[in-house]
CSV table of C-alpha atoms (C1' of nucleotides) in Angstrom, one decimal:
chain,number,residue,atom,x,y,z
A,110,MET,CA,-7.0,14.4,-15.1
A,111,THR,CA,-8.5,17.8,-15.7
A,112,ALA,CA,-8.8,18.9,-19.3
A,113,ARG,CA,-6.5,21.9,-20.1
A,114,GLY,CA,-6.0,24.0,-23.1
A,115,ALA,CA,-4.6,22.8,-26.4
A,116,ASP,CA,-2.0,20.2,-25.3
A,117,GLU,CA,-1.4,16.8,-26.6
A,118,THR,CA,-2.3,14.8,-23.6
A,119,ARG,CA,-4.5,11.8,-24.4
A,120,TRP,CA,-6.9,12.0,-21.5
A,121,LEU,CA,-8.7,8.9,-20.4
A,122,SER,CA,-12.1,8.1,-21.9
A,123,GLN,CA,-15.0,7.5,-19.6
A,124,GLU,CA,-14.6,3.7,-19.8
A,125,GLU,CA,-10.8,3.9,-19.3
A,126,ARG,CA,-11.3,6.2,-16.4
A,127,GLU,CA,-13.8,3.9,-14.7
A,128,ALA,CA,-11.5,0.9,-15.1
A,129,TRP,CA,-8.6,2.8,-13.8
A,130,LEU,CA,-10.5,4.1,-10.7
A,131,ALA,CA,-11.7,0.6,-10.0
A,132,VAL,CA,-8.1,-0.7,-10.1
A,133,VAL,CA,-6.9,2.1,-7.9
A,134,ALA,CA,-9.6,1.5,-5.4
A,135,LEU,CA,-8.8,-2.2,-5.3
A,136,MET,CA,-5.1,-1.4,-4.9
A,137,ILE,CA,-5.8,0.8,-2.0
A,138,LYS,CA,-8.5,-1.2,-0.2
A,139,LEU,CA,-7.6,-4.8,-0.7
A,140,PRO,CA,-4.3,-4.8,1.4
A,141,PRO,CA,-6.0,-3.3,4.5
A,142,ALA,CA,-8.8,-5.8,4.2
A,143,LEU,CA,-6.3,-8.7,4.1
A,144,ASP,CA,-4.3,-7.2,6.9
A,145,SER,CA,-7.4,-6.9,9.0
A,146,GLN,CA,-8.4,-10.5,8.6
A,147,LEU,CA,-5.0,-11.8,9.3
A,148,ARG,CA,-4.4,-9.5,12.2
A,149,THR,CA,-7.6,-10.7,13.8
A,150,ASP,CA,-7.3,-14.4,13.1
A,151,ALA,CA,-3.6,-14.8,13.4
A,152,GLY,CA,-1.8,-11.7,14.6
A,153,LEU,CA,0.1,-11.2,11.4
A,154,SER,CA,0.2,-8.5,8.7
A,155,PHE,CA,-0.4,-9.6,5.2
A,156,PHE,CA,3.2,-9.0,4.3
A,157,GLU,CA,4.4,-11.0,7.3
A,158,TYR,CA,2.1,-13.8,6.3
A,159,MET,CA,3.5,-13.8,2.7
A,160,VAL,CA,7.0,-14.0,4.0
A,161,LEU,CA,6.3,-16.9,6.3
A,162,ALA,CA,4.1,-18.7,3.7
A,163,MET,CA,6.8,-18.4,1.0
A,164,VAL,CA,9.4,-19.9,3.3
A,165,SER,CA,7.1,-22.6,4.6
A,166,GLU,CA,6.6,-23.8,1.0
A,167,GLN,CA,10.2,-24.7,0.6
A,168,PRO,CA,11.2,-28.4,1.3
A,169,ASP,CA,13.7,-27.4,3.9
A,170,ARG,CA,11.6,-24.5,5.4
A,171,SER,CA,14.3,-22.1,4.4
A,172,LEU,CA,14.8,-19.5,1.7
A,173,GLN,CA,17.4,-16.9,0.8
A,174,MET,CA,16.5,-13.3,1.6
A,175,SER,CA,16.7,-12.0,-1.9
A,176,ASP,CA,14.5,-14.9,-3.1
A,177,ILE,CA,11.9,-14.1,-0.5
A,178,ALA,CA,11.9,-10.5,-1.6
A,179,ASP,CA,11.2,-11.5,-5.2
A,180,LEU,CA,8.4,-13.9,-4.3
A,181,ALA,CA,6.8,-11.4,-2.0
A,182,SER,CA,7.3,-8.5,-4.4
A,183,ALA,CA,9.1,-6.5,-1.8
A,184,SER,CA,12.3,-4.5,-1.4
A,185,LEU,CA,15.2,-6.2,0.3
A,186,SER,CA,15.2,-3.4,2.9
A,187,ARG,CA,11.5,-3.8,3.7
A,188,LEU,CA,12.1,-7.6,4.0
A,189,SER,CA,15.1,-7.2,6.2
A,190,HIS,CA,13.1,-5.0,8.7
A,191,THR,CA,10.2,-7.4,8.7
A,192,VAL,CA,12.4,-10.5,9.2
A,193,THR,CA,14.1,-8.7,12.1
A,194,ARG,CA,10.6,-8.4,13.7
A,195,LEU,CA,9.6,-12.0,12.9
A,196,GLU,CA,12.9,-13.2,14.3
A,197,LYS,CA,12.2,-11.3,17.6
A,198,GLN,CA,8.9,-13.2,17.8
A,199,GLY,CA,10.8,-16.5,17.4
A,200,LEU,CA,9.1,-17.4,14.1
A,201,LEU,CA,12.2,-17.3,12.0
A,202,VAL,CA,16.0,-17.4,12.3
A,203,ARG,CA,18.6,-16.0,10.0
A,204,HIS,CA,21.5,-18.2,8.9
A,205,ARG,CA,24.5,-17.4,6.8
A,206,VAL,CA,24.8,-19.8,3.9
A,207,PRO,CA,28.0,-21.9,4.3
A,208,GLY,CA,30.3,-21.3,1.3
A,209,HIS,CA,28.4,-18.2,0.2
A,210,GLY,CA,29.3,-15.7,2.9
A,211,ARG,CA,27.2,-12.8,1.5
A,212,ARG,CA,24.0,-14.8,1.4
A,213,PHE,CA,21.6,-15.3,4.2
A,214,ARG,CA,18.7,-17.7,4.5
A,215,ALA,CA,15.7,-17.3,6.7
A,216,VAL,CA,14.7,-20.6,8.3
A,217,LEU,CA,11.3,-21.2,9.8
A,218,THR,CA,11.2,-22.3,13.4
A,219,ASP,CA,8.6,-24.8,14.7
A,220,ALA,CA,6.7,-21.9,16.1
A,221,GLY,CA,6.8,-20.2,12.8
A,222,LEU,CA,5.5,-23.2,11.0
A,223,GLU,CA,2.6,-23.6,13.4
A,224,LYS,CA,1.8,-19.9,13.0
A,225,VAL,CA,1.5,-20.1,9.2
A,226,ALA,CA,-0.3,-23.4,9.3
A,227,ALA,CA,-2.9,-21.8,11.7
A,228,ALA,CA,-3.1,-18.6,9.6
A,229,ALA,CA,-3.5,-20.2,6.2
A,230,PRO,CA,-7.0,-21.7,6.3
A,231,PRO,CA,-8.9,-18.6,7.3
A,232,HIS,CA,-6.7,-16.5,5.0
A,233,VAL,CA,-7.4,-18.7,2.0
A,234,MET,CA,-11.1,-18.6,2.8
A,235,GLU,CA,-11.0,-14.8,2.8
A,236,VAL,CA,-9.1,-14.7,-0.5
A,237,ARG,CA,-11.7,-16.9,-2.0
A,238,ARG,CA,-14.6,-14.9,-0.6
A,239,LEU,CA,-13.2,-11.5,-1.7
A,240,LEU,CA,-11.8,-12.5,-5.1
A,241,ILE,CA,-11.4,-16.0,-6.3
A,242,ASP,CA,-14.8,-17.7,-5.8
A,243,ASP,CA,-16.8,-15.3,-7.8
A,244,LEU,CA,-14.5,-15.3,-10.8
A,245,THR,CA,-15.4,-17.2,-14.0
A,246,ASP,CA,-12.6,-19.3,-15.5
A,247,HIS,CA,-12.3,-16.7,-18.2
A,248,GLU,CA,-12.1,-13.7,-15.7
A,249,LEU,CA,-9.4,-15.7,-13.9
A,250,THR,CA,-7.4,-16.0,-17.1
A,251,VAL,CA,-7.8,-12.3,-18.0
A,252,LEU,CA,-6.7,-11.2,-14.5
A,253,THR,CA,-3.6,-13.4,-14.7
A,254,THR,CA,-2.5,-12.3,-18.2
A,255,VAL,CA,-3.2,-8.6,-17.6
A,256,GLY,CA,-1.5,-8.7,-14.2
A,257,ARG,CA,1.6,-10.3,-15.7
A,258,ARG,CA,1.7,-7.9,-18.6
A,259,VAL,CA,1.7,-4.9,-16.3
A,260,LEU,CA,4.2,-6.4,-14.0
A,261,GLY,CA,6.5,-6.9,-17.0
A,262,ARG,CA,6.3,-3.2,-17.7
A,263,LEU,CA,7.1,-2.1,-14.1
A,264,ALA,CA,10.8,-1.4,-14.5
A,265,PRO,CA,12.6,-4.7,-14.1
A,266,ASP,CA,14.5,-3.5,-11.0
A,267,CYS,CA,11.7,-1.7,-9.3
A,268,PRO,CA,11.4,-4.0,-6.3
A,269,ALA,CA,9.6,-1.8,-3.7
B,499,MET,CA,-1.1,-21.9,1.8
B,500,THR,CA,0.7,-25.0,3.0
B,501,ALA,CA,-1.3,-28.2,2.9
B,502,ARG,CA,-2.0,-29.6,6.3
B,503,GLY,CA,-3.6,-32.8,7.5
B,504,ALA,CA,-7.2,-33.7,7.0
B,505,ASP,CA,-8.9,-30.3,7.2
B,506,GLU,CA,-11.6,-28.9,5.1
B,507,THR,CA,-9.7,-26.0,3.6
B,508,ARG,CA,-10.3,-25.6,-0.1
B,509,TRP,CA,-6.8,-24.7,-1.1
B,510,LEU,CA,-6.2,-22.7,-4.3
B,511,SER,CA,-5.7,-24.5,-7.5
B,512,GLN,CA,-2.6,-23.8,-9.6
B,513,GLU,CA,-4.5,-21.4,-11.9
B,514,GLU,CA,-6.2,-19.7,-8.9
B,515,ARG,CA,-2.9,-19.3,-7.1
B,516,GLU,CA,-1.2,-17.8,-10.2
B,517,ALA,CA,-4.0,-15.3,-10.6
B,518,TRP,CA,-3.9,-14.4,-6.9
B,519,LEU,CA,-0.2,-13.9,-6.9
B,520,ALA,CA,-0.4,-11.7,-10.0
B,521,VAL,CA,-3.0,-9.6,-8.3
B,522,VAL,CA,-1.0,-9.4,-5.1
B,523,ALA,CA,2.2,-8.4,-7.0
B,524,LEU,CA,0.3,-5.7,-8.7
B,525,MET,CA,-1.3,-4.5,-5.5
B,526,ILE,CA,2.2,-4.2,-4.0
B,527,LYS,CA,4.2,-2.8,-7.0
B,528,LEU,CA,1.8,-0.5,-8.7
B,529,PRO,CA,1.5,2.2,-6.0
B,530,PRO,CA,5.3,2.6,-5.6
B,531,ALA,CA,5.6,2.9,-9.4
B,532,LEU,CA,3.0,5.6,-9.5
B,533,ASP,CA,4.5,7.4,-6.5
B,534,SER,CA,7.9,7.3,-8.1
B,535,GLN,CA,6.7,8.9,-11.4
B,536,LEU,CA,4.7,11.6,-9.6
B,537,ARG,CA,7.4,12.3,-7.1
B,538,THR,CA,10.0,12.8,-9.9
B,539,ASP,CA,7.8,14.8,-12.3
B,540,ALA,CA,5.7,16.8,-9.8
B,541,GLY,CA,6.9,16.4,-6.2
B,542,LEU,CA,3.7,14.7,-5.2
B,543,SER,CA,2.8,11.3,-3.8
B,544,PHE,CA,0.1,9.3,-5.6
B,545,PHE,CA,-2.3,9.9,-2.8
B,546,GLU,CA,-1.6,13.6,-2.7
B,547,TYR,CA,-2.2,13.8,-6.4
B,548,MET,CA,-5.5,11.9,-6.1
B,549,VAL,CA,-6.7,14.3,-3.5
B,550,LEU,CA,-5.8,17.4,-5.5
B,551,ALA,CA,-7.2,15.9,-8.7
B,552,MET,CA,-10.6,15.0,-7.1
B,553,VAL,CA,-10.9,18.5,-5.8
B,554,SER,CA,-9.8,20.1,-9.0
B,555,GLU,CA,-12.5,18.3,-10.9
B,556,GLN,CA,-15.3,20.1,-9.0
B,557,PRO,CA,-16.8,23.1,-10.6
B,558,ASP,CA,-16.0,25.3,-7.6
B,559,ARG,CA,-12.6,23.7,-7.0
B,560,SER,CA,-13.8,22.6,-3.6
B,561,LEU,CA,-15.0,19.3,-2.0
B,562,GLN,CA,-16.1,18.2,1.4
B,563,MET,CA,-13.5,16.1,3.4
B,564,SER,CA,-15.6,13.0,3.6
B,565,ASP,CA,-16.4,13.1,-0.1
B,566,ILE,CA,-12.7,13.3,-0.9
B,567,ALA,CA,-12.1,10.4,1.3
B,568,ASP,CA,-14.7,8.3,-0.6
B,569,LEU,CA,-13.4,9.3,-4.0
B,570,ALA,CA,-9.8,8.6,-3.0
B,571,SER,CA,-10.7,5.4,-1.2
B,572,ALA,CA,-9.0,6.6,2.0
B,573,SER,CA,-9.8,6.9,5.7
B,574,LEU,CA,-10.8,10.3,7.0
B,575,SER,CA,-7.8,10.2,9.3
B,576,ARG,CA,-5.3,9.6,6.5
B,577,LEU,CA,-7.0,12.3,4.5
B,578,SER,CA,-6.9,14.8,7.3
B,579,HIS,CA,-3.1,14.4,7.9
B,580,THR,CA,-2.5,14.7,4.1
B,581,VAL,CA,-4.6,17.8,3.8
B,582,THR,CA,-2.7,19.3,6.7
B,583,ARG,CA,0.5,18.8,4.7
B,584,LEU,CA,-1.0,20.1,1.5
B,585,GLU,CA,-2.3,23.1,3.3
B,586,LYS,CA,1.2,23.9,4.6
B,587,GLN,CA,2.4,23.8,1.1
B,588,GLY,CA,-0.2,26.3,0.1
B,589,LEU,CA,-2.0,24.0,-2.4
B,590,LEU,CA,-5.2,23.8,-0.5
B,591,VAL,CA,-7.2,25.6,2.2
B,592,ARG,CA,-9.7,24.3,4.7
B,593,HIS,CA,-13.0,26.1,5.0
B,594,ARG,CA,-16.0,25.5,7.3
B,595,VAL,CA,-19.2,25.0,5.3
B,596,PRO,CA,-21.6,27.9,6.3
B,597,GLY,CA,-24.8,26.5,7.8
B,598,HIS,CA,-23.3,23.0,8.4
B,599,GLY,CA,-20.8,23.6,11.2
B,600,ARG,CA,-19.4,20.1,11.3
B,601,ARG,CA,-18.5,19.9,7.7
B,602,PHE,CA,-15.3,21.1,6.2
B,603,ARG,CA,-14.5,21.7,2.5
B,604,ALA,CA,-11.0,21.7,1.1
B,605,VAL,CA,-10.6,24.4,-1.5
B,606,LEU,CA,-7.9,24.4,-4.1
B,607,THR,CA,-5.7,27.5,-4.3
B,608,ASP,CA,-4.3,28.8,-7.6
B,609,ALA,CA,-1.0,27.2,-6.7
B,610,GLY,CA,-2.8,24.0,-6.1
B,611,LEU,CA,-4.6,24.1,-9.4
B,612,GLU,CA,-1.3,24.8,-11.3
B,613,LYS,CA,0.3,21.9,-9.5
B,614,VAL,CA,-2.3,19.4,-10.5
B,615,ALA,CA,-2.5,20.8,-14.0
B,616,ALA,CA,1.3,20.3,-14.4
B,617,ALA,CA,1.2,16.9,-12.8
B,618,ALA,CA,-1.7,15.4,-14.7
B,619,PRO,CA,-0.2,15.0,-18.2
B,620,PRO,CA,2.9,12.9,-17.3
B,621,HIS,CA,0.8,11.0,-14.8
B,622,VAL,CA,-1.9,10.1,-17.4
B,623,MET,CA,0.9,9.1,-19.8
B,624,GLU,CA,2.3,6.7,-17.2
B,625,VAL,CA,-1.1,5.2,-16.4
B,626,ARG,CA,-1.6,4.6,-20.1
B,627,ARG,CA,1.9,3.1,-20.5
B,628,LEU,CA,1.6,0.8,-17.5
B,629,LEU,CA,-2.0,-0.4,-17.8
B,630,ILE,CA,-4.5,1.2,-20.1
B,631,ASP,CA,-2.9,1.3,-23.5
B,632,ASP,CA,-2.3,-2.4,-23.8
B,633,LEU,CA,-5.8,-3.5,-22.7
B,634,THR,CA,-8.3,-4.7,-25.2
B,635,ASP,CA,-11.8,-3.3,-24.9
B,636,HIS,CA,-12.8,-6.6,-23.5
B,637,GLU,CA,-10.1,-6.7,-20.9
B,638,LEU,CA,-11.0,-3.2,-19.8
B,639,THR,CA,-14.6,-4.3,-19.2
B,640,VAL,CA,-13.5,-7.4,-17.3
B,641,LEU,CA,-11.2,-5.3,-15.1
B,642,THR,CA,-14.0,-2.8,-14.3
B,643,THR,CA,-16.6,-5.4,-13.5
B,644,VAL,CA,-14.4,-7.6,-11.5
B,645,GLY,CA,-12.9,-4.7,-9.6
B,646,ARG,CA,-16.3,-3.3,-8.7
B,647,ARG,CA,-17.6,-6.7,-7.6
B,648,VAL,CA,-14.7,-7.2,-5.2
B,649,LEU,CA,-15.1,-3.6,-3.9
B,650,GLY,CA,-18.7,-4.4,-3.2
B,651,ARG,CA,-17.6,-7.3,-1.0
B,652,LEU,CA,-15.1,-5.3,1.0
B,653,ALA,CA,-17.1,-4.4,4.1
B,654,PRO,CA,-19.2,-1.3,3.2
B,655,ASP,CA,-17.5,0.7,6.0
B,656,CYS,CA,-13.9,-0.4,5.5
B,657,PRO,CA,-12.5,2.9,4.4
B,658,ALA,CA,-8.8,2.5,5.1
C,1354,DC,C1',34.3,-2.7,-6.9
C,1355,DA,C1',29.8,-5.5,-7.3
C,1356,DA,C1',26.5,-8.5,-5.0
C,1357,DG,C1',23.8,-9.6,-0.9
C,1358,DA,C1',22.0,-7.8,2.9
C,1359,DT,C1',21.5,-4.6,6.9
C,1360,DT,C1',20.9,-0.1,9.3
C,1361,DG,C1',19.1,4.4,10.9
C,1362,DA,C1',16.8,8.6,9.9
C,1363,DC,C1',12.8,10.2,8.2
C,1364,DA,C1',8.0,10.1,6.2
C,1365,DC,C1',3.7,8.4,6.2
C,1366,DA,C1',-0.5,5.3,7.6
C,1367,DT,C1',-3.1,3.5,11.3
C,1368,DC,C1',-5.6,3.3,15.5
C,1369,DA,C1',-7.9,4.9,19.3
C,1370,DA,C1',-9.1,8.9,21.6
C,1371,DT,C1',-10.9,13.4,21.2
C,1372,DC,C1',-13.3,17.5,19.8
C,1373,DT,C1',-17.2,20.1,17.9
C,1374,DT,C1',-21.6,20.7,16.1
C,1375,DC,C1',-26.2,19.0,15.5
D,1417,DG,C1',-25.3,10.8,21.5
D,1418,DA,C1',-24.2,10.5,16.5
D,1419,DA,C1',-22.0,12.7,12.4
D,1420,DG,C1',-18.0,15.0,10.6
D,1421,DA,C1',-13.5,15.7,11.3
D,1422,DT,C1',-9.0,16.2,13.8
D,1423,DT,C1',-5.1,14.8,16.8
D,1424,DG,C1',-1.2,12.2,18.8
D,1425,DA,C1',1.2,8.0,19.7
D,1426,DT,C1',2.8,4.1,17.6
D,1427,DG,C1',4.2,1.0,13.8
D,1428,DT,C1',6.0,0.2,9.5
D,1429,DG,C1',7.9,1.4,4.7
D,1430,DT,C1',11.4,4.1,2.2
D,1431,DC,C1',15.6,6.0,1.0
D,1432,DA,C1',20.3,6.6,1.2
D,1433,DA,C1',24.3,5.1,3.4
D,1434,DT,C1',26.8,1.3,5.1
D,1435,DC,C1',28.7,-3.1,5.9
D,1436,DT,C1',30.7,-7.5,4.4
D,1437,DT,C1',32.1,-11.0,1.3
D,1438,DG,C1',33.7,-12.5,-3.2
DNA sequence: CAAGATTGACACATCAATCTTC
DNA sequence: GAAGATTGATGTGTCAATCTTG
């Protein structure tokens, strides 16, 4: 970010730099804030919550590993480690899909369902407090469209 | 996020949920994307780059630990570990501030300065490609103001 | 051999405890 | 005792290698 001699780098303008630093700061600080709230109120990390929440939203309380990874924006490897931990806590069980031997589904246990159900209300409240509630409709739209545009540019296969 | 019985939780609307998921996906995927580019082109993590860049922008190539932590949105602990690694690589040295015994400054070495200077151009290019270049002026403004508003709500002392 | 998923080794962040200087 | 910073133990993510099924 430091200006050098006569190269062709298009350095960021003052406004661009400020926008970028704001995005970076958010990127760094938001996850720990969410982790902290969920850890305190429900004993879950944000990522663990996301996994449980995505599965809990399915009609049969179950979801294929690779689909969870997509929905939670995570690598299959990260997901696998996390599901192993959740399984040890009895919140989830892994199940081979009959007829599709390579595929595994994670199925929420009753304990898992109770856990998400208890975690969700305070979490949603925090998400509202931190971000959603102070957004105008227009800001909400901008956030959605900009977010999706960037995601689309992020290497289709870059899961991590 | 799953609807329960008759509680008072204000669940997210469809639009709110989409905006939130877009933000979350960005939060999760952008850092690895930046890490990957910097690791390939310069052998640095994004956080290491941020530290070196912040220091390199000072007139005397040096900056107090706690100020680096603020600028890079990191905890002092994380910074300390990282500076230890950078110091081992000869990119930085730690220095006690004369007259203020408790304070330490990190000073960029010549090697460190060369390292950032080499890393910056491809990094800025990537930042432009992923986010900045496709933003309208208006979107840039919205991002900055929304970002700062959220940061302001993030517990003044929540550094991590 | 490709797709779906797991594993282990390693790197890094976090948390609580500690140290030093004021 | 508080501010500035460091340290060590622990937890979790990443990467490359592996395993299994189609």
